[in-house]
Coordinates of C-alpha atoms in Angstrom, one line a residue:
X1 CA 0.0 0.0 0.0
X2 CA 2.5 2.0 1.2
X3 CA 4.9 2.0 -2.2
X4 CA 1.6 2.0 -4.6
X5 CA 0.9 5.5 -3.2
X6 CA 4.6 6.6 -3.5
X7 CA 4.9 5.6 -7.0
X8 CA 1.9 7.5 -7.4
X9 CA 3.2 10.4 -5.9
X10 CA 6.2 10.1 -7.8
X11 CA 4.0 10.2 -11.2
X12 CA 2.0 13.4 -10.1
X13 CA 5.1 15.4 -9.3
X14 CA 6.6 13.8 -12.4
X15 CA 3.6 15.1 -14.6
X16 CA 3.7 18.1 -12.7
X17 CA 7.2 18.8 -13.8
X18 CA 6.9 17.6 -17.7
X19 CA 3.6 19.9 -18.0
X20 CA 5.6 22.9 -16.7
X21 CA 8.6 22.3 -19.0
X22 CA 5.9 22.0 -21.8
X23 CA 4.5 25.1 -21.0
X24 CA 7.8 26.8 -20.9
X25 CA 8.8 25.5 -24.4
X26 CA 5.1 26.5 -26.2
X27 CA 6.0 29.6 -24.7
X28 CA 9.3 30.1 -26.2
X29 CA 7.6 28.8 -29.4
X30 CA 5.0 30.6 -29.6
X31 CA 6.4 34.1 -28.2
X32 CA 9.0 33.8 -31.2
X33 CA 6.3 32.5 -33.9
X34 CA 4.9 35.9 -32.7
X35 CA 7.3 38.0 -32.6
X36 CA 9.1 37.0 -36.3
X37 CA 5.7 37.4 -37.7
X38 CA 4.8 40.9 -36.6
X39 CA 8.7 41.9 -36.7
X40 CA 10.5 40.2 -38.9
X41 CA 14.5 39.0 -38.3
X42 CA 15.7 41.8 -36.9
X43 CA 18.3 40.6 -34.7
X44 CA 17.8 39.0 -31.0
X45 CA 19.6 42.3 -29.4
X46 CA 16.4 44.0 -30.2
X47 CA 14.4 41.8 -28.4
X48 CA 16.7 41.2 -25.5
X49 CA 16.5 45.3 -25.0
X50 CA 12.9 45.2 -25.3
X51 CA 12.7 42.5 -22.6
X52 CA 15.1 44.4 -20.2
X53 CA 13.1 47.6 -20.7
X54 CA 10.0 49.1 -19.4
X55 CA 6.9 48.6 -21.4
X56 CA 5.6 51.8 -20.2
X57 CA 4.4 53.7 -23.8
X58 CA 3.8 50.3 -25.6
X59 CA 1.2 50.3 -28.2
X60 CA -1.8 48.4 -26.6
X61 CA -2.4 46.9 -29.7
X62 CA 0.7 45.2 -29.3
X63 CA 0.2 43.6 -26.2
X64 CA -3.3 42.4 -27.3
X65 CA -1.6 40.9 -30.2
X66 CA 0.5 38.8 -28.4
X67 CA -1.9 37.8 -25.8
X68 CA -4.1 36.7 -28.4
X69 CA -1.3 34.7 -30.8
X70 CA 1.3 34.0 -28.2
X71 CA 0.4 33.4 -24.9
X72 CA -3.5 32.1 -25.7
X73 CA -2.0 28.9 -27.8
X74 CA 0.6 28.5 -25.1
X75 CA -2.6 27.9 -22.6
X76 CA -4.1 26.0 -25.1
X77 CA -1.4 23.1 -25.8
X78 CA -0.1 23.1 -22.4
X79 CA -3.6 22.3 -21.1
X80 CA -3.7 19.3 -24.0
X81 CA -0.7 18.1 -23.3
X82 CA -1.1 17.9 -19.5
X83 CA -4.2 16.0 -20.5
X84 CA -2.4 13.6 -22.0
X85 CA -0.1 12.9 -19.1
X86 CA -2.8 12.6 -17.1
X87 CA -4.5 10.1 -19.4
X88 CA -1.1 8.6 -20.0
X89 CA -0.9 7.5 -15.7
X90 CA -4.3 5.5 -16.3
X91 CA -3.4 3.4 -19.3
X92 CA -0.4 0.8 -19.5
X93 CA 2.7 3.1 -21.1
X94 CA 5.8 3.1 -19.7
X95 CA 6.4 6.2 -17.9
X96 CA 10.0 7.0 -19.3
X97 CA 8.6 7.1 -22.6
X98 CA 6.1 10.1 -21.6
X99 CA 9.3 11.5 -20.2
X100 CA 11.4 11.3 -23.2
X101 CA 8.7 12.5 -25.5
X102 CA 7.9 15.4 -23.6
X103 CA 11.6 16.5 -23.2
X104 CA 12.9 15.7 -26.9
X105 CA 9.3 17.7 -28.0
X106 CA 10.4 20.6 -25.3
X107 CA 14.1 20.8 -27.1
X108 CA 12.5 20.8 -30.5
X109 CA 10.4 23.6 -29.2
X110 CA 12.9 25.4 -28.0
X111 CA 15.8 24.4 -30.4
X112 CA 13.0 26.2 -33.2
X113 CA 12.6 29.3 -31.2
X114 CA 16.1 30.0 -30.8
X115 CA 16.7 29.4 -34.2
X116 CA 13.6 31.5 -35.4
X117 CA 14.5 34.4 -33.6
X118 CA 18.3 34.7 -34.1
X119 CA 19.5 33.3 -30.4
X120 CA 22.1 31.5 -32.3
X121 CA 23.5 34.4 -34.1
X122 CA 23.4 36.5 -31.0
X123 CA 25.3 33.4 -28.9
X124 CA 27.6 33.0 -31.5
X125 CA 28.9 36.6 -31.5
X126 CA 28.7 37.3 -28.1
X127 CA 31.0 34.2 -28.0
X128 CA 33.4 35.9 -30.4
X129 CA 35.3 39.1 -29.2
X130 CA 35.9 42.1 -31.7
X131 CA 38.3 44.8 -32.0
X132 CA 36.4 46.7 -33.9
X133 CA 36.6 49.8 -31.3
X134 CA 39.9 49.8 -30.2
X135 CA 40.8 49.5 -34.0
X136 CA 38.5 51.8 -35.9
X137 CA 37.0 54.0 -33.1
X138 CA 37.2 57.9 -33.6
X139 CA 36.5 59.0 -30.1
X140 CA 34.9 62.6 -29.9
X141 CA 36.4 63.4 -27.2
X142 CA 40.0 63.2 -28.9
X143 CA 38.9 64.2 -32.0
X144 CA 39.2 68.3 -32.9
X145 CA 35.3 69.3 -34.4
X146 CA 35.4 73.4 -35.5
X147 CA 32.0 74.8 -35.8
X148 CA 31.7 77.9 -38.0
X149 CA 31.8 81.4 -36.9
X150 CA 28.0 81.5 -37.3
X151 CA 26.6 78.2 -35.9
X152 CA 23.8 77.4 -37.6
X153 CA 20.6 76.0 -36.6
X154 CA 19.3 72.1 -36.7
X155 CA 15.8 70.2 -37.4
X156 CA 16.5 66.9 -37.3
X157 CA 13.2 64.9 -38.1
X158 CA 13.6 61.0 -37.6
X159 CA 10.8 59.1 -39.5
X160 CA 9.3 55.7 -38.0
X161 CA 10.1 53.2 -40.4
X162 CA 10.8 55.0 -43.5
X163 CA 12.0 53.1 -46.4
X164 CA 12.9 53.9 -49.9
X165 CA 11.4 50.5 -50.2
X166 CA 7.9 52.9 -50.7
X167 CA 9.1 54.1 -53.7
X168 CA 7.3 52.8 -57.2
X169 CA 9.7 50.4 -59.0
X170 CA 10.8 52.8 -61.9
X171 CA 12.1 54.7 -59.1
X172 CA 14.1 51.7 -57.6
X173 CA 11.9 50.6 -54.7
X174 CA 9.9 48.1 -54.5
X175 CA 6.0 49.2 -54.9
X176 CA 3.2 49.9 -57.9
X177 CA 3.5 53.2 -56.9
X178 CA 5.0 55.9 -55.1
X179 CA 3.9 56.2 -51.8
X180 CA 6.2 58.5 -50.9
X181 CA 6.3 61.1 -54.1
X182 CA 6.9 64.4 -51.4
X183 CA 9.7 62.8 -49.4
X184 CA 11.5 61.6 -53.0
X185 CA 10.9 65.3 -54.6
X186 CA 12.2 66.5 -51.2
X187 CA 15.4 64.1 -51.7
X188 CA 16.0 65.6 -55.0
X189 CA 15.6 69.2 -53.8
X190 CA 18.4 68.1 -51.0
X191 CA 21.0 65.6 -50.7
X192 CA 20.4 62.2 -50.9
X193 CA 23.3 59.6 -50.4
X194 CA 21.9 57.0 -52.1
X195 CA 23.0 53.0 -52.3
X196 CA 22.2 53.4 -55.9
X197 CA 22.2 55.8 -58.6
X198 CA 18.8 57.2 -57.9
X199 CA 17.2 58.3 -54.6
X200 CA 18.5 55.7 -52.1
X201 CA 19.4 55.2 -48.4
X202 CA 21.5 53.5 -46.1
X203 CA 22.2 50.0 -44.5
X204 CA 20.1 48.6 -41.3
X205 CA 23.1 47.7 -39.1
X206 CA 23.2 45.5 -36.3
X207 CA 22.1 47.5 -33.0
X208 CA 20.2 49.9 -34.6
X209 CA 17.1 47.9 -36.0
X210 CA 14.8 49.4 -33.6
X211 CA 14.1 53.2 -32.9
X212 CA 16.0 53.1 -29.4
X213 CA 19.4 51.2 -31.3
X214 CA 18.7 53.2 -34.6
X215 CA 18.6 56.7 -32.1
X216 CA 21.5 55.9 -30.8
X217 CA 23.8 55.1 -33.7
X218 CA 22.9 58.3 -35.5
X219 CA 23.5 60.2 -32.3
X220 CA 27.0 58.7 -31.1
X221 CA 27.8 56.6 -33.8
X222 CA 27.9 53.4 -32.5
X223 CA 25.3 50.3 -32.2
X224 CA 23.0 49.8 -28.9
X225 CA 24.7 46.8 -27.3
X226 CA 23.1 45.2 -24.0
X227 CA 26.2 44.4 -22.0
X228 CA 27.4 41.0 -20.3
X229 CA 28.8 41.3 -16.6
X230 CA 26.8 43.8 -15.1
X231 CA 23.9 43.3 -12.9
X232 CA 21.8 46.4 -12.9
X233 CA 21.5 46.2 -16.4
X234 CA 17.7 45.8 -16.5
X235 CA 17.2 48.9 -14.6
X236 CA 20.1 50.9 -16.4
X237 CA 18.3 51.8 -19.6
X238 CA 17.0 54.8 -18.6
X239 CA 15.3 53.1 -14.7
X240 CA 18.5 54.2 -13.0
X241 CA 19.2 57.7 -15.1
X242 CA 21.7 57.0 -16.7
X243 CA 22.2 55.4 -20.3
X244 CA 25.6 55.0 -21.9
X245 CA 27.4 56.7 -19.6
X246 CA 31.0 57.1 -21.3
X247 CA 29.5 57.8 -24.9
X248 CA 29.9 60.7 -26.5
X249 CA 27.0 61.9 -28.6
X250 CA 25.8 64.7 -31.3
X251 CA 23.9 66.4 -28.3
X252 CA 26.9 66.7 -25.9
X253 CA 29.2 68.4 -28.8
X254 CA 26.1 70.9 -29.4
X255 CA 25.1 71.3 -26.0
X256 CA 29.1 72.2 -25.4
X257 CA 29.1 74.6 -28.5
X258 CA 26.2 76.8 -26.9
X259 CA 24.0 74.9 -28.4
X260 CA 19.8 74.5 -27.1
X261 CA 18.9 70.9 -27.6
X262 CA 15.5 69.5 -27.6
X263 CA 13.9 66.3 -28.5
X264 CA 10.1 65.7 -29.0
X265 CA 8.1 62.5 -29.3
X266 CA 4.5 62.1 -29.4
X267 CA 4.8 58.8 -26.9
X268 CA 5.7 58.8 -23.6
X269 CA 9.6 59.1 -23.9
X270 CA 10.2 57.1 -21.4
X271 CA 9.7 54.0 -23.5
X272 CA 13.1 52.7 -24.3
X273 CA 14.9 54.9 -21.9
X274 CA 14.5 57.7 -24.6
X275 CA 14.1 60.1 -22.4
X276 CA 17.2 59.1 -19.9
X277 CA 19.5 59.4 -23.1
X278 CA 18.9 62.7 -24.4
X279 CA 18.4 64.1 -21.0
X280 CA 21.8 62.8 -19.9
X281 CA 23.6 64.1 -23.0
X282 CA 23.4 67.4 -23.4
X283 CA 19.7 67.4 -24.1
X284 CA 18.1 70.6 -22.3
X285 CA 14.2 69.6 -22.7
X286 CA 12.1 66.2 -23.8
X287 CA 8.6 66.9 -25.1
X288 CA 6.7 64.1 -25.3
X289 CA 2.7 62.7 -24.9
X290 CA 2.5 64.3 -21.1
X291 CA 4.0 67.6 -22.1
X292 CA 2.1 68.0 -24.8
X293 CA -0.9 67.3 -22.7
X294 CA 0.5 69.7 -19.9
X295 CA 0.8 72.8 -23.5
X296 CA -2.7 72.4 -24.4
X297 CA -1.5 70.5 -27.7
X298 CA -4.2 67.6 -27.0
X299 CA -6.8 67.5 -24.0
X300 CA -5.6 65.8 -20.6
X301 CA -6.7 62.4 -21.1
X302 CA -5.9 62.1 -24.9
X303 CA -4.5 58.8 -26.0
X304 CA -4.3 57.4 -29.6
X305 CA -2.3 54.8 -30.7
X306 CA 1.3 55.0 -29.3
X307 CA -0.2 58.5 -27.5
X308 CA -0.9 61.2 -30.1
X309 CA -0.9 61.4 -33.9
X310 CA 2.3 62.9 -35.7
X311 CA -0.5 65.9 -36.7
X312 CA -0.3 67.2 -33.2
X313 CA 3.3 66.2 -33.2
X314 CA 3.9 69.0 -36.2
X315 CA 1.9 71.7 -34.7
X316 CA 3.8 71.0 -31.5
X317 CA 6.9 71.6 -33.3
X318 CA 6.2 74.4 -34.9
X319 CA 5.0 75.8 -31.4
X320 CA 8.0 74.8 -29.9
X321 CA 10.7 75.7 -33.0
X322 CA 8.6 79.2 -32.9
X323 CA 10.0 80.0 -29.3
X324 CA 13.5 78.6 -30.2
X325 CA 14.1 80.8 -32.4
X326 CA 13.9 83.8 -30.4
X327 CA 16.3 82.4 -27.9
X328 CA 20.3 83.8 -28.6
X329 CA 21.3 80.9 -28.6
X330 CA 21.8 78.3 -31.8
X331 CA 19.2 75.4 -31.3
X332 CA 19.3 72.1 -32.3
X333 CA 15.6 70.3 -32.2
X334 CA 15.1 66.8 -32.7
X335 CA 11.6 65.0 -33.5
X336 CA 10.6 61.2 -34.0
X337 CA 7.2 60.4 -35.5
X338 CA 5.1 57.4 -35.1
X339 CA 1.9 57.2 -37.3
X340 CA 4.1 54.9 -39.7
X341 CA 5.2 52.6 -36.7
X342 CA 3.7 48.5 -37.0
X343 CA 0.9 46.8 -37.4
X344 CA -0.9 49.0 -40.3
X345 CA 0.4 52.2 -39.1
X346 CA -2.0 55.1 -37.4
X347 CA -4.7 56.9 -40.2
X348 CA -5.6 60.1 -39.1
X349 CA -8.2 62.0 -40.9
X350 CA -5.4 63.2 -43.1
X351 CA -5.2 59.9 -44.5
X352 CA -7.7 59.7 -47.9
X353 CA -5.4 57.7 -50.1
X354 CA -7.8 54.9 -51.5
X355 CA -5.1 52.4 -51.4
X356 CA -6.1 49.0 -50.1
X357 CA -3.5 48.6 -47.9
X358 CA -3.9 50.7 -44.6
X359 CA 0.0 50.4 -44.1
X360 CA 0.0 52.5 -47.2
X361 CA -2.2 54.9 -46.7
X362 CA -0.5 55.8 -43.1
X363 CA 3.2 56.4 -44.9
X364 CA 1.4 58.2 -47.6
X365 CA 0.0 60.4 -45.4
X366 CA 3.6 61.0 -43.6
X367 CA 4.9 62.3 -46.6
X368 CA 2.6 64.6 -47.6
X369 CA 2.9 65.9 -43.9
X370 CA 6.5 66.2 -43.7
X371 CA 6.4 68.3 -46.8
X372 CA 4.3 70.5 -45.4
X373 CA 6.3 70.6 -42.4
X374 CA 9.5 71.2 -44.5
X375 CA 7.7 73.8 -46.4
X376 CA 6.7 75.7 -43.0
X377 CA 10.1 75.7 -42.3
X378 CA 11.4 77.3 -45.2
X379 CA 8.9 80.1 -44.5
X380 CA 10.0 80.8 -41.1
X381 CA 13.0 83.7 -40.7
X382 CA 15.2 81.2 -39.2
X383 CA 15.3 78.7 -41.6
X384 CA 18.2 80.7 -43.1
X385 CA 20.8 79.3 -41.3
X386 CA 18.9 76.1 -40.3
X387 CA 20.1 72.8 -41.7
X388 CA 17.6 69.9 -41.8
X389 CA 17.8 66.4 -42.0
X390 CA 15.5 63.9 -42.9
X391 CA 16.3 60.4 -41.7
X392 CA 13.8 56.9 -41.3
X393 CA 15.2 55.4 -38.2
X394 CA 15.3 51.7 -39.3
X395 CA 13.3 49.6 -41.3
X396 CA 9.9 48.8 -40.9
X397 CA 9.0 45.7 -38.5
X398 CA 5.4 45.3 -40.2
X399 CA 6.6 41.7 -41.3
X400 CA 3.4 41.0 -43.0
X401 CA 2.6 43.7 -45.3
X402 CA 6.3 42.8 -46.7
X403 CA 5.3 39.4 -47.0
X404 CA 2.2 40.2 -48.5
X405 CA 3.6 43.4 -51.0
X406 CA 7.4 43.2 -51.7
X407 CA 9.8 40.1 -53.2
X408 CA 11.9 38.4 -50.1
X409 CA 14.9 39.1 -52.4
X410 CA 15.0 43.2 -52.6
X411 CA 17.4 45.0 -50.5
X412 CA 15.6 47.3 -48.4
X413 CA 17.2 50.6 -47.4
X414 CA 16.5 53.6 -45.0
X415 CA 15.4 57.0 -46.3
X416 CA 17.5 59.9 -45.9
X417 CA 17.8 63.4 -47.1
X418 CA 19.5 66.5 -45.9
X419 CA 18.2 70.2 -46.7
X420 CA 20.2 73.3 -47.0
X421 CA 23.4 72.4 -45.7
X422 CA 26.2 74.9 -46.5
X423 CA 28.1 71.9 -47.8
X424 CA 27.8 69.8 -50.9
X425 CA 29.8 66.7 -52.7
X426 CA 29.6 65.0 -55.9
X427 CA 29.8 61.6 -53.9
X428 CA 26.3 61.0 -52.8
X429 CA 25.5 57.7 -55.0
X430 CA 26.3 54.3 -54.9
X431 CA 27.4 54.4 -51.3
X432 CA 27.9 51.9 -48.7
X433 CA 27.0 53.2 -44.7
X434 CA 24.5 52.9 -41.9
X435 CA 23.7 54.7 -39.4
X436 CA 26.4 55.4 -37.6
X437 CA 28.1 57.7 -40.5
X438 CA 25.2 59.9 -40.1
X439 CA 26.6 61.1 -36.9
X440 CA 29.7 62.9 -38.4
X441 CA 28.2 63.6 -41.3
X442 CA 25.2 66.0 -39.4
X443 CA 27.7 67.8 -38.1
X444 CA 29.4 68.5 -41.4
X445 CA 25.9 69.0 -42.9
X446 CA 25.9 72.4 -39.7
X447 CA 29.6 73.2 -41.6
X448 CA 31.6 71.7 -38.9
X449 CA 35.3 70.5 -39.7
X450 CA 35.9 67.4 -38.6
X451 CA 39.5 66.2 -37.8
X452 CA 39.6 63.0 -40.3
X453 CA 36.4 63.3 -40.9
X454 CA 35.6 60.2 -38.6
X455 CA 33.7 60.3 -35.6
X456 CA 32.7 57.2 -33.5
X457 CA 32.5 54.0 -35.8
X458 CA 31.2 57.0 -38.7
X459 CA 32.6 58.5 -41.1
X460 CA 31.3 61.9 -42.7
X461 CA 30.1 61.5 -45.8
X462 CA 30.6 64.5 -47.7
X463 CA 34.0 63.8 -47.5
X464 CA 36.2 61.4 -49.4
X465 CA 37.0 59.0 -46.8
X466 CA 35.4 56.0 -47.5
X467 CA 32.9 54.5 -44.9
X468 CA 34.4 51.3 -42.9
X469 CA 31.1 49.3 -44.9
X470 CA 32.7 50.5 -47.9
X471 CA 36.4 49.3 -46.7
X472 CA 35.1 46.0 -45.5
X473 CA 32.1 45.3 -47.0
X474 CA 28.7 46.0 -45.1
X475 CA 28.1 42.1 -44.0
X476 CA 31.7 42.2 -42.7
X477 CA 31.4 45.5 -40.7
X478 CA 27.6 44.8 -39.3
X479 CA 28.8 41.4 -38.4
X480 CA 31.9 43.4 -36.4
X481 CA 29.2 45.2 -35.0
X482 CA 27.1 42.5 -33.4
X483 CA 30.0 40.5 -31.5
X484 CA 30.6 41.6 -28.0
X485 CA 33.3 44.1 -26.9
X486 CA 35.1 44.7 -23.7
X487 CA 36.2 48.0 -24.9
X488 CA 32.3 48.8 -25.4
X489 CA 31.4 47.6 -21.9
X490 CA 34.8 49.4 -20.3
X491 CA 34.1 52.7 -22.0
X492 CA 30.3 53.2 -22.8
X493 CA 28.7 51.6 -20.0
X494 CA 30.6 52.4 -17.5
X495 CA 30.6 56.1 -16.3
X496 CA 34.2 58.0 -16.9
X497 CA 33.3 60.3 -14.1
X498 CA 32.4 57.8 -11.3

């Protein structure tokens, strides 16, 4: 009596154990199914960040996503297959064949996830040290930058998800038609450094596939790396106040030149420690969803989408640009839209393209309202001696309308385009960079000199020094990019002043 109820025991705890691991490994499957899907492969750093970060900001329609297609099947089959172990106890199997199963269908699981979601890539060069910075480096803080005798003014407008990829296909992207016919007649009024010979863009590079990564490579020139070895990680995007301590970025050399820097958002800029890394380099003010509610932009409790529509966000700008301009000081004002952001993108009432897409009609309607933005600009007094660039911030994440609207095989690239800069150059096409090189290069665009023409991993593009993805090829130097680095942990992590 005594053993039958100990070997039942045993079985309970045993199926106990086997329906947990199971639940685990749907989990992992279907978490990744989910995220690839709505995503896209865009590199397990991005997702490691986003796990380490506060979801405070998150689009709702996110989370409701993933409840629905990742966590809701993961209930589903572990409830079925705890089911069957229980069914298994009463029938005569053998119980170390339940056991096997389970574990060799948990590993398969698993094994699938990791794969799916680039875990092997990310192991693999975090296994593998680089030299990258300690070889190619151009540290700011070394490096001699002379500004002008009259500094000028920067708008620097960073556009969710913008791809030349919305261009028609006799323009060299990738749709029917151009969605984007304002932000390509803007390229051509401007300069466009271009991967081809017609309007073009630039590289997503390893660290800077999502808007946090992508902010920060344009800024300091170098990828968003989550570190190894240090235990207050999770809370040190941003939780802690403090975000890459020892980097040098665009907004300390302005703030150092006299220089009034702002950033505005229309989320809650906390989301991805945003709001952390300007503040903490040289960033003087963040407008984002509360201030905007606190300036009369929107009512108190308004709340759409990722927290208000890029329409507000323009007439927020121009509110705030407005005052800037009658400060002494030279400003430099930096903006990040969302209405283009995954799944299907925001449509305001701006949006009346007929296009059957929705995806479509939300970057169509960006365009048109950067142009008018632009075009307010060029009407203000200041715009004068105001430089402005025009950047996507990484490629789009809507997996499916790719899937559904453009071949697996074209080589999306990031929109950019730079207006009124006092500088020019013949070498705009057929060029090889990322984002990093646009960190020198903005400050060349304000008519900075730049000793070497090299700052961070970046090199300035107006010059003739050829990026490091043109000296190594991009696959080579992205690849560079994603292994760890102890001179990244030592010197960007970790706070010089401390």
């Amino acid at each position: 009596m005594t053993r039958t109820r100990s070997r039942r025991h045993i079985s309970v705890f045993t199926a106990a154990g086997l329906t947990f691991l199971l639940f685990l490994s749907f989990l992992c499957f279907f978490a990744a199914r989910w995220f690839v899907t709505v995503y896209g492969r865009i590199g397990f750093d991005s997702i490691l960040f986003t796990l380490r970060s506060s979801l405070s900001g998150v689009q709702s329609d996110l989370v409701k996503s993933f409840l629905l297609r990742g966590a809701l099947p993961t209930v589903v089959c572990t409830c079925l297959s705890c089911a069957i172990l229980l069914m298994a106890r009463k029938v005569p199997v053998r119980g170390w064949i339940c056991i096997v199963t389970a574990v060799a269908v948990s590993l398969g699981l698993i094994s699938y996830a990791a794969v799916d979601v680039e875990l092997t890539d990310y192991v693999r060069h975090m296994l593998t040290r680089s030299q990258l910075y300690e070889d190619e480096y151009a540290d700011p803080d070394q490096v001699e930058i002379t500004f002008p005798e009259e500094k000028r003014n920067l708008v620097y407008i960073m556009l969710e998800s913008m791809e030349t990829t919305y261009l028609s296909k006799e323009l060299g992207g990738a749709s029917e038609v151009n969605l984007i016919p304002e932000l390509y007649k803007l390229a051509g009024e401007g300069i466009n450094f271009s991967h081809n010979d017609g309007v073009g863009g630039f590289h997503a590079a390893s660290g800077a596939s999502w808007t946090i990564g992508a902010i920060v490579a344009q800024t300091a020139g170098i990828p968003l790396k989550v570190p190894e070895g240090i235990e207050d990680w999770q809370n040190g995007y941003g939780k802690e106040g403090f975000f890459l301590p020892g980097a040098a970025s665009i907004m300390d050399i302005l703030d150092e030149a006299g220089y009034r820097t702002s950033f505005l958002c229309g989320s809650d800029a906390n989301f991805g420690g945003r709001k952390t890394y300007y503040l903490t380099h040289g960033t003087d003010k963040v407008y984002d969803l509360y201030t905007a509610r606190r300036d009369g932009i929107i009512p108190e409790d308004y709340f759409v989408w990722w927290g208000m529509e890029d329409l507000y966000l323009f007439e927020y700008a121009k509110q705030e640009l407005s005052e800037l301009s009658r400060q002494d000081e030279p400003f430099a004002f930096t903006m990040l839209t969302v209405d283009t952001h995954h799944i299907g993108g925001y449509q305001c009432f701006y949006c009346t393209d007929p296009y059957e897409e929705t995806y479509q009609q939300s970057i169509a309607c960006s365009s048109r309202q950067v142009l008018e933005f632009v075009r307010w600009l060029q009407q203000q007094p200041f715009y004068e001696n105001t430089t402005v660039v025009i950047t996507g911030d990484h490629l789009s994440m809507d997996n499916g309308y790719f899937e559904r609207n453009v071949d697996s095989d074209y080589d999306r690239m990031v929109y950019n385009c730079i207006l009124n800069a006092p500088v020019t150059t013949d070498n705009t096409k057929n060029r090889e960079y990322c984002a990093v090189d646009l960190f020198p290069t903005t400050l060349a665009a304000l008519g900075c000199t730049i000793e070497g023409d090299r700052l961070g991993l970046g090199v300035n593009l107006f010059s003739d020094t050829p990026t490091l993805s043109e000296q190594w090829g991009f696959d080579r130097f992205n690849q560079e990019m994603g292994k760890a680095s102890e001179y990244y942990i030592r010197n960007f992590h970790n706070d010089p002043d401390a």
